[in-house]
Amino acid sequence: MISGVVVTGKENYCKQVLALACGARTILEIGALAGYSGVWLARALPPNGKLISLEVSPKHAEVVRATFAAAGLSDRAEVRVGSGLDLLPTLVSEAPFDLIFIDADKENYPQYLDWAITLSQVGSLIVADNVIRGGSPFQTPPPDENTAGIASYNRKILEHPRLVSVAFPNDDDGMDGFAISVVRG
């Protein structure tokens, strides 16, 4: 267990529903932490489906592996250790992914989006967590690098010609939420 981080069942159930709705057979998770979100995503996969979770921390990756094993999902869920920006180029041969979930270092969200589009196909979903953050991404200028990354991500998903996007609050107090983008031709 990793303290200080709370992901509600409601949020993860939403991710699972999205994976089921798009018929995901391959899912990429950028930022795994303890593997809780990955479990919900992997449960949406068919038996021959594949979840690849990227985690920068070797310590957290061990927790993720144990979480996947305890959930009986080691046959379809794996974790790869390293910086997301270093690992993403290595996934080109395994693309396309049907769903890409982004919940990692916020300052790199814009680059993660670029890679998500590269690793997707028409109809893929790109889901990013923490895009509302109490309204701070909408301040000018954003108060810090993490918030600036989220603000840039939010602008990019609205302006990108290959994406149709929406953001909405998903936590109990409405202070944070997801952005969901569908990749189109």
Coordinates of N, CA and C in Angstrom, one line a residue:
M1 N 0.8 -1.2 0.0 CA 0.0 0.0 0.0 C 0.9 1.2 0.0
I2 N 0.5 2.2 -0.7 CA 1.2 3.5 -0.8 C 0.3 4.6 -0.2
S3 N 0.8 5.2 0.9 CA 0.0 6.1 1.6 C -0.1 7.5 0.9
G4 N -1.2 8.2 1.3 CA -1.3 9.6 0.8 C -2.0 9.7 -0.6
V5 N -2.4 8.6 -1.2 CA -3.0 8.6 -2.5 C -4.3 7.8 -2.4
V6 N -5.4 8.5 -2.8 CA -6.7 7.9 -2.7 C -7.3 7.9 -4.1
V7 N -7.6 6.7 -4.6 CA -8.4 6.6 -5.9 C -9.6 5.9 -5.5
T8 N -10.8 6.5 -5.8 CA -12.0 5.9 -5.4 C -12.4 4.8 -6.3
G9 N -13.2 3.9 -5.8 CA -13.8 2.8 -6.6 C -14.6 3.4 -7.8
K10 N -15.3 4.5 -7.5 CA -16.1 5.2 -8.5 C -15.3 5.6 -9.7
E11 N -14.1 6.2 -9.4 CA -13.2 6.6 -10.5 C -12.7 5.5 -11.3
N12 N -12.3 4.4 -10.6 CA -11.8 3.2 -11.3 C -12.9 2.5 -12.0
Y13 N -14.1 2.5 -11.5 CA -15.2 1.8 -12.2 C -15.5 2.6 -13.5
C14 N -15.4 3.9 -13.5 CA -15.5 4.7 -14.7 C -14.5 4.3 -15.7
K15 N -13.2 4.1 -15.3 CA -12.2 3.7 -16.3 C -12.5 2.3 -16.8
Q16 N -13.0 1.4 -16.0 CA -13.4 0.1 -16.5 C -14.5 0.1 -17.5
V17 N -15.5 0.9 -17.2 CA -16.6 1.1 -18.1 C -16.1 1.7 -19.5
L18 N -15.2 2.6 -19.4 CA -14.7 3.2 -20.7 C -13.9 2.1 -21.5
A19 N -13.1 1.3 -20.8 CA -12.4 0.2 -21.4 C -13.3 -0.8 -22.1
L20 N -14.4 -1.1 -21.4 CA -15.4 -2.1 -21.9 C -16.1 -1.4 -23.1
A21 N -16.5 -0.1 -23.0 CA -17.2 0.5 -24.0 C -16.5 0.6 -25.3
C22 N -15.2 0.8 -25.3 CA -14.4 0.8 -26.5 C -13.9 -0.5 -27.0
G23 N -14.3 -1.6 -26.2 CA -13.8 -2.9 -26.6 C -12.3 -3.1 -26.5
A24 N -11.7 -2.5 -25.5 CA -10.3 -2.5 -25.4 C -9.7 -3.9 -25.4
R25 N -8.7 -4.2 -26.2 CA -7.9 -5.4 -26.1 C -6.5 -5.1 -25.7
T26 N -6.1 -3.9 -25.9 CA -4.8 -3.4 -25.4 C -4.9 -2.1 -24.7
I27 N -4.3 -2.0 -23.5 CA -4.4 -0.8 -22.7 C -3.0 -0.4 -22.3
L28 N -2.7 0.9 -22.3 CA -1.5 1.4 -21.9 C -1.8 2.4 -20.7
E29 N -1.1 2.2 -19.6 CA -1.3 3.0 -18.4 C 0.1 3.7 -18.2
I30 N 0.1 5.0 -18.2 CA 1.3 5.8 -17.9 C 1.2 6.3 -16.5
G31 N 1.9 5.7 -15.6 CA 1.9 6.0 -14.2 C 1.0 5.0 -13.5
A32 N 1.7 4.0 -12.8 CA 0.9 2.9 -12.2 C 0.8 3.1 -10.7
L33 N 1.7 3.7 -10.0 CA 1.7 3.9 -8.6 C 1.6 2.5 -7.8
A34 N 0.4 2.1 -7.4 CA 0.2 0.9 -6.6 C -0.5 -0.2 -7.4
G35 N -0.9 0.2 -8.6 CA -1.6 -0.8 -9.5 C -3.1 -0.9 -9.3
Y36 N -3.7 -0.1 -8.5 CA -5.1 -0.2 -8.2 C -5.9 0.1 -9.5
S37 N -5.6 1.2 -10.2 CA -6.3 1.6 -11.4 C -6.0 0.5 -12.5
G38 N -4.8 0.0 -12.5 CA -4.5 -1.1 -13.5 C -5.3 -2.3 -13.3
V39 N -5.6 -2.7 -12.1 CA -6.5 -3.8 -11.8 C -7.8 -3.6 -12.5
W40 N -8.4 -2.5 -12.3 CA -9.7 -2.2 -12.8 C -9.7 -2.2 -14.4
L41 N -8.6 -1.6 -14.9 CA -8.5 -1.6 -16.4 C -8.3 -3.0 -16.9
A42 N -7.4 -3.8 -16.3 CA -7.1 -5.2 -16.8 C -8.4 -6.1 -16.6
R43 N -9.2 -5.8 -15.7 CA -10.4 -6.7 -15.5 C -11.4 -6.4 -16.7
A44 N -11.2 -5.3 -17.4 CA -12.1 -5.1 -18.6 C -11.6 -5.8 -19.8
L45 N -10.4 -6.3 -19.8 CA -9.8 -6.9 -21.0 C -10.3 -8.4 -21.2
P46 N -10.3 -8.8 -22.4 CA -10.6 -10.2 -22.7 C -9.4 -11.1 -22.2
P47 N -9.6 -12.4 -22.1 CA -8.5 -13.2 -21.6 C -7.2 -13.1 -22.4
N48 N -7.2 -12.7 -23.7 CA -6.0 -12.6 -24.4 C -5.6 -11.1 -24.6
G49 N -6.2 -10.2 -23.8 CA -5.9 -8.8 -23.8 C -4.6 -8.5 -23.1
K50 N -4.2 -7.3 -23.1 CA -2.9 -6.9 -22.6 C -2.9 -5.5 -22.0
L51 N -2.5 -5.4 -20.7 CA -2.3 -4.1 -20.1 C -0.8 -3.9 -19.9
I52 N -0.2 -2.8 -20.3 CA 1.1 -2.4 -20.0 C 1.1 -1.2 -19.2
S53 N 1.6 -1.3 -18.0 CA 1.7 -0.2 -17.0 C 3.1 0.3 -17.0
L54 N 3.3 1.6 -17.1 CA 4.6 2.2 -17.0 C 4.8 2.9 -15.6
E55 N 5.8 2.6 -14.9 CA 6.1 3.2 -13.5 C 7.5 3.6 -13.4
V56 N 7.8 4.8 -13.0 CA 9.1 5.3 -12.9 C 9.8 4.7 -11.6
S57 N 9.1 4.4 -10.6 CA 9.7 4.0 -9.3 C 9.8 2.5 -9.2
P58 N 11.0 1.9 -9.1 CA 11.2 0.5 -9.0 C 10.4 -0.1 -7.7
K59 N 10.4 0.7 -6.7 CA 9.7 0.3 -5.4 C 8.2 0.2 -5.7
H60 N 7.6 1.2 -6.4 CA 6.2 1.2 -6.7 C 5.9 0.0 -7.7
A61 N 6.8 -0.2 -8.6 CA 6.6 -1.3 -9.6 C 6.5 -2.6 -8.9
E62 N 7.3 -2.9 -7.9 CA 7.1 -4.1 -7.1 C 5.7 -4.2 -6.5
V63 N 5.2 -3.1 -6.0 CA 3.9 -3.1 -5.4 C 2.9 -3.4 -6.5
V64 N 3.1 -2.8 -7.7 CA 2.1 -3.0 -8.8 C 2.1 -4.5 -9.2
R65 N 3.3 -5.1 -9.3 CA 3.4 -6.5 -9.6 C 2.6 -7.4 -8.6
A66 N 2.8 -7.1 -7.3 CA 2.1 -7.8 -6.3 C 0.6 -7.6 -6.4
T67 N 0.2 -6.4 -6.7 CA -1.2 -6.1 -6.8 C -1.8 -6.9 -8.0
F68 N -1.1 -6.9 -9.1 CA -1.6 -7.6 -10.3 C -1.7 -9.1 -9.9
A69 N -0.7 -9.7 -9.3 CA -0.7 -11.1 -8.9 C -1.8 -11.4 -7.9
A70 N -2.0 -10.6 -6.9 CA -3.1 -10.8 -6.0 C -4.4 -10.8 -6.6
A71 N -4.6 -10.0 -7.7 CA -5.9 -9.9 -8.4 C -6.0 -11.0 -9.4
G72 N -5.0 -11.8 -9.6 CA -5.0 -12.9 -10.6 C -4.9 -12.4 -12.0
L73 N -4.2 -11.3 -12.2 CA -4.2 -10.7 -13.5 C -2.8 -10.7 -14.2
S74 N -1.9 -11.4 -13.6 CA -0.5 -11.4 -14.1 C -0.4 -11.9 -15.5
D75 N -1.4 -12.7 -16.0 CA -1.4 -13.2 -17.3 C -1.7 -12.1 -18.4
R76 N -2.3 -11.0 -17.9 CA -2.6 -10.0 -18.9 C -2.2 -8.6 -18.5
A77 N -1.5 -8.5 -17.4 CA -1.0 -7.1 -16.9 C 0.4 -7.2 -16.5
E78 N 1.2 -6.3 -17.1 CA 2.6 -6.2 -16.7 C 3.0 -4.8 -16.4
V79 N 4.1 -4.6 -15.7 CA 4.6 -3.3 -15.4 C 6.0 -3.2 -15.9
R80 N 6.3 -2.0 -16.5 CA 7.7 -1.8 -17.0 C 8.2 -0.5 -16.3
V81 N 9.4 -0.6 -15.9 CA 10.0 0.4 -15.0 C 10.9 1.3 -15.8
G82 N 10.7 2.6 -15.6 CA 11.5 3.7 -16.2 C 10.7 4.9 -16.4
S83 N 11.3 5.9 -16.8 CA 10.6 7.2 -17.2 C 9.7 6.9 -18.3
G84 N 8.5 7.5 -18.2 CA 7.5 7.3 -19.3 C 8.0 7.8 -20.6
L85 N 8.7 9.0 -20.6 CA 9.2 9.6 -21.8 C 10.3 8.7 -22.4
D86 N 11.0 7.9 -21.6 CA 12.0 7.0 -22.2 C 11.4 5.7 -22.7
L87 N 10.3 5.2 -22.0 CA 9.7 3.9 -22.3 C 8.7 4.0 -23.5
L88 N 8.1 5.2 -23.7 CA 7.0 5.3 -24.7 C 7.6 5.0 -26.1
P89 N 8.7 5.5 -26.5 CA 9.2 5.2 -27.8 C 9.5 3.7 -28.1
T90 N 9.7 2.9 -27.0 CA 9.9 1.5 -27.1 C 8.6 0.7 -27.4
L91 N 7.5 1.4 -27.3 CA 6.2 0.7 -27.4 C 5.6 0.8 -28.9
V92 N 6.3 1.5 -29.7 CA 5.8 1.7 -31.1 C 5.4 0.3 -31.8
S93 N 6.3 -0.7 -31.6 CA 6.0 -2.0 -32.2 C 4.9 -2.7 -31.6
E94 N 4.4 -2.3 -30.4 CA 3.3 -3.0 -29.7 C 2.0 -2.2 -29.9
A95 N 2.1 -1.1 -30.5 CA 0.9 -0.3 -30.8 C 0.1 -0.9 -32.0
P96 N -1.2 -0.5 -32.1 CA -1.9 0.5 -31.4 C -2.5 0.0 -30.1
F97 N -2.7 1.0 -29.2 CA -3.5 0.7 -28.0 C -4.9 1.2 -28.1
D98 N -5.8 0.5 -27.6 CA -7.2 0.9 -27.6 C -7.6 1.9 -26.6
L99 N -6.9 1.9 -25.5 CA -7.2 2.9 -24.4 C -5.8 3.2 -23.8
I100 N -5.6 4.5 -23.6 CA -4.4 5.0 -22.9 C -4.8 5.8 -21.7
F101 N -4.3 5.4 -20.5 CA -4.7 6.2 -19.3 C -3.4 6.9 -18.8
I102 N -3.5 8.2 -18.6 CA -2.4 9.0 -18.2 C -2.6 9.5 -16.8
D103 N -1.7 9.1 -15.9 CA -1.8 9.6 -14.5 C -0.4 9.6 -13.9
A104 N 0.5 10.4 -14.4 CA 1.9 10.4 -14.0 C 2.3 11.8 -13.7
D105 N 3.6 12.1 -13.9 CA 4.1 13.4 -13.6 C 3.4 14.5 -14.5
K106 N 2.8 15.4 -13.9 CA 1.8 16.3 -14.6 C 2.6 17.2 -15.5
E107 N 3.8 17.6 -15.3 CA 4.5 18.6 -16.2 C 4.7 17.9 -17.5
N108 N 4.7 16.6 -17.6 CA 4.9 15.9 -18.9 C 3.7 15.5 -19.6
Y109 N 2.5 15.9 -19.1 CA 1.2 15.5 -19.7 C 1.2 15.9 -21.2
P110 N 1.7 17.0 -21.6 CA 1.6 17.4 -23.1 C 2.4 16.4 -23.9
Q111 N 3.6 16.0 -23.4 CA 4.4 15.0 -24.2 C 3.7 13.6 -24.2
Y112 N 3.1 13.3 -23.0 CA 2.4 12.0 -23.0 C 1.3 12.0 -23.9
L113 N 0.6 13.1 -24.1 CA -0.5 13.2 -25.1 C 0.1 13.0 -26.5
D114 N 1.2 13.6 -26.8 CA 1.7 13.4 -28.1 C 2.0 11.9 -28.4
W115 N 2.6 11.2 -27.4 CA 2.9 9.8 -27.5 C 1.6 9.0 -27.6
A116 N 0.6 9.4 -26.8 CA -0.7 8.6 -26.8 C -1.3 8.7 -28.2
I117 N -1.3 9.8 -28.8 CA -1.8 9.9 -30.2 C -1.0 9.0 -31.1
T118 N 0.3 9.1 -31.0 CA 1.2 8.2 -31.9 C 0.9 6.8 -31.7
L119 N 0.6 6.3 -30.4 CA 0.4 4.9 -30.1 C -1.0 4.5 -30.2
S120 N -1.9 5.3 -30.7 CA -3.3 5.0 -30.8 C -3.8 4.7 -32.2
Q121 N -5.0 4.5 -32.4 CA -5.7 4.3 -33.7 C -7.0 5.0 -33.7
V122 N -7.7 5.1 -34.8 CA -9.0 5.7 -34.8 C -9.9 4.9 -33.9
G123 N -10.6 5.6 -33.0 CA -11.5 5.0 -32.0 C -10.8 4.8 -30.7
S124 N -9.5 4.9 -30.6 CA -8.9 4.8 -29.2 C -9.4 5.9 -28.3
L125 N -9.4 5.5 -27.0 CA -9.7 6.5 -26.0 C -8.4 6.9 -25.3
I126 N -8.2 8.2 -25.0 CA -7.1 8.7 -24.2 C -7.8 9.3 -23.0
V127 N -7.4 8.8 -21.8 CA -8.0 9.3 -20.6 C -6.9 9.9 -19.7
A128 N -7.1 11.1 -19.2 CA -6.1 11.7 -18.3 C -6.8 12.1 -17.0
D129 N -6.1 11.7 -15.9 CA -6.6 12.1 -14.6 C -6.0 13.4 -14.1
N130 N -6.7 14.0 -13.2 CA -6.2 15.2 -12.5 C -6.1 16.5 -13.4
V131 N -7.1 16.6 -14.3 CA -7.1 17.8 -15.2 C -7.8 19.0 -14.7
I132 N -8.5 18.9 -13.6 CA -9.2 20.1 -13.0 C -8.4 20.7 -11.9
R133 N -8.0 19.9 -11.0 CA -7.1 20.3 -9.8 C -7.6 21.6 -9.2
G134 N -8.8 21.6 -8.8 CA -9.3 22.7 -8.1 C -9.4 24.0 -8.9
G135 N -9.3 23.9 -10.2 CA -9.3 25.1 -11.0 C -8.0 25.7 -11.3
S136 N -6.9 25.2 -10.7 CA -5.6 25.8 -10.9 C -5.1 25.8 -12.3
P137 N -5.4 24.8 -13.2 CA -4.9 24.9 -14.6 C -5.6 26.0 -15.4
F138 N -6.6 26.6 -14.8 CA -7.3 27.7 -15.5 C -6.8 29.1 -15.1
Q139 N -5.9 29.1 -14.1 CA -5.3 30.4 -13.7 C -4.3 30.9 -14.7
T140 N -4.1 32.2 -14.8 CA -3.1 32.7 -15.7 C -2.2 33.6 -14.9
P141 N -0.9 33.3 -14.8 CA -0.3 32.1 -15.3 C -0.6 30.9 -14.3
P142 N -0.4 29.7 -14.7 CA -0.5 28.6 -13.8 C 0.5 28.7 -12.7
P143 N 0.1 28.3 -11.5 CA 1.0 28.5 -10.3 C 2.3 27.7 -10.2
D144 N 2.4 26.6 -11.0 CA 3.6 25.8 -10.9 C 3.8 25.0 -12.2
E145 N 4.9 24.2 -12.3 CA 5.2 23.4 -13.5 C 4.2 22.3 -13.7
N146 N 3.7 21.7 -12.6 CA 2.7 20.6 -12.8 C 1.5 21.2 -13.3
T147 N 1.0 22.3 -12.8 CA -0.2 22.9 -13.2 C -0.1 23.4 -14.7
A148 N 1.1 23.9 -15.0 CA 1.3 24.4 -16.4 C 1.2 23.2 -17.3
G149 N 1.7 22.1 -17.0 CA 1.6 20.9 -17.8 C 0.2 20.5 -18.0
I150 N -0.6 20.5 -17.0 CA -2.1 20.2 -17.1 C -2.8 21.2 -18.0
A151 N -2.5 22.5 -17.8 CA -3.1 23.6 -18.6 C -2.8 23.4 -20.1
S152 N -1.5 23.1 -20.4 CA -1.1 22.8 -21.7 C -1.8 21.6 -22.3
Y153 N -1.9 20.5 -21.5 CA -2.6 19.3 -21.9 C -4.1 19.7 -22.3
N154 N -4.7 20.4 -21.4 CA -6.1 20.7 -21.6 C -6.3 21.5 -22.9
R155 N -5.4 22.5 -23.2 CA -5.5 23.2 -24.4 C -5.3 22.3 -25.7
K156 N -4.3 21.4 -25.6 CA -4.0 20.6 -26.7 C -5.1 19.6 -27.1
I157 N -5.8 19.1 -26.0 CA -6.9 18.2 -26.4 C -8.1 18.9 -27.0
L158 N -8.2 20.2 -26.7 CA -9.3 20.9 -27.3 C -9.0 21.4 -28.7
E159 N -7.7 21.6 -29.0 CA -7.3 22.1 -30.3 C -6.8 21.1 -31.3
H160 N -6.5 19.9 -30.8 CA -6.0 18.9 -31.7 C -7.0 18.4 -32.7
P161 N -6.7 18.4 -34.0 CA -7.7 18.1 -35.0 C -8.1 16.6 -35.0
R162 N -7.3 15.7 -34.4 CA -7.7 14.3 -34.4 C -8.4 13.9 -33.1
L163 N -8.7 14.8 -32.2 CA -9.3 14.5 -30.9 C -10.7 15.2 -30.8
V164 N -11.6 14.4 -30.2 CA -12.8 15.0 -29.7 C -12.8 14.7 -28.2
S165 N -12.9 15.8 -27.4 CA -12.5 15.7 -26.0 C -13.6 16.3 -25.1
V166 N -13.6 15.8 -23.8 CA -14.5 16.4 -22.8 C -13.7 16.2 -21.5
A167 N -13.9 17.1 -20.5 CA -13.4 17.0 -19.2 C -14.6 17.1 -18.2
F168 N -14.5 16.4 -17.1 CA -15.6 16.5 -16.1 C -15.1 16.1 -14.8
P169 N -15.7 16.6 -13.7 CA -15.3 16.3 -12.4 C -15.7 14.8 -12.1
N170 N -14.9 14.1 -11.3 CA -15.2 12.7 -11.0 C -15.0 12.4 -9.5
D171 N -14.5 13.4 -8.7 CA -14.4 13.1 -7.3 C -15.5 13.6 -6.5
D172 N -15.6 13.3 -5.2 CA -16.7 13.6 -4.4 C -17.0 15.1 -4.2
D173 N -16.0 15.9 -4.3 CA -16.2 17.4 -4.1 C -16.1 18.2 -5.4
G174 N -15.9 17.5 -6.5 CA -15.9 18.2 -7.8 C -14.7 19.0 -8.0
M175 N -13.6 18.7 -7.3 CA -12.4 19.6 -7.4 C -11.3 19.0 -8.3
D176 N -11.6 17.8 -8.8 CA -10.7 17.2 -9.8 C -11.4 16.3 -10.7
G177 N -10.8 15.9 -11.8 CA -11.5 15.0 -12.8 C -10.7 14.5 -13.9
F178 N -11.4 13.9 -14.8 CA -10.8 13.2 -16.0 C -11.0 14.1 -17.2
A179 N -10.1 13.9 -18.2 CA -10.4 14.4 -19.6 C -10.4 13.1 -20.4
I180 N -11.4 13.0 -21.3 CA -11.5 11.8 -22.1 C -11.5 12.3 -23.6
S181 N -10.6 11.7 -24.4 CA -10.5 12.1 -25.8 C -10.7 10.9 -26.6
V182 N -11.4 11.0 -27.7 CA -11.6 9.9 -28.7 C -10.7 10.3 -29.9
V183 N -9.9 9.4 -30.4 CA -9.1 9.6 -31.5 C -9.9 9.4 -32.8
R184 N -9.9 10.4 -33.7 CA -10.6 10.2 -34.9 C -9.6 10.3 -36.1
G185 N -10.1 10.0 -37.3 CA -9.2 9.9 -38.4 C -8.7 11.3 -38.9

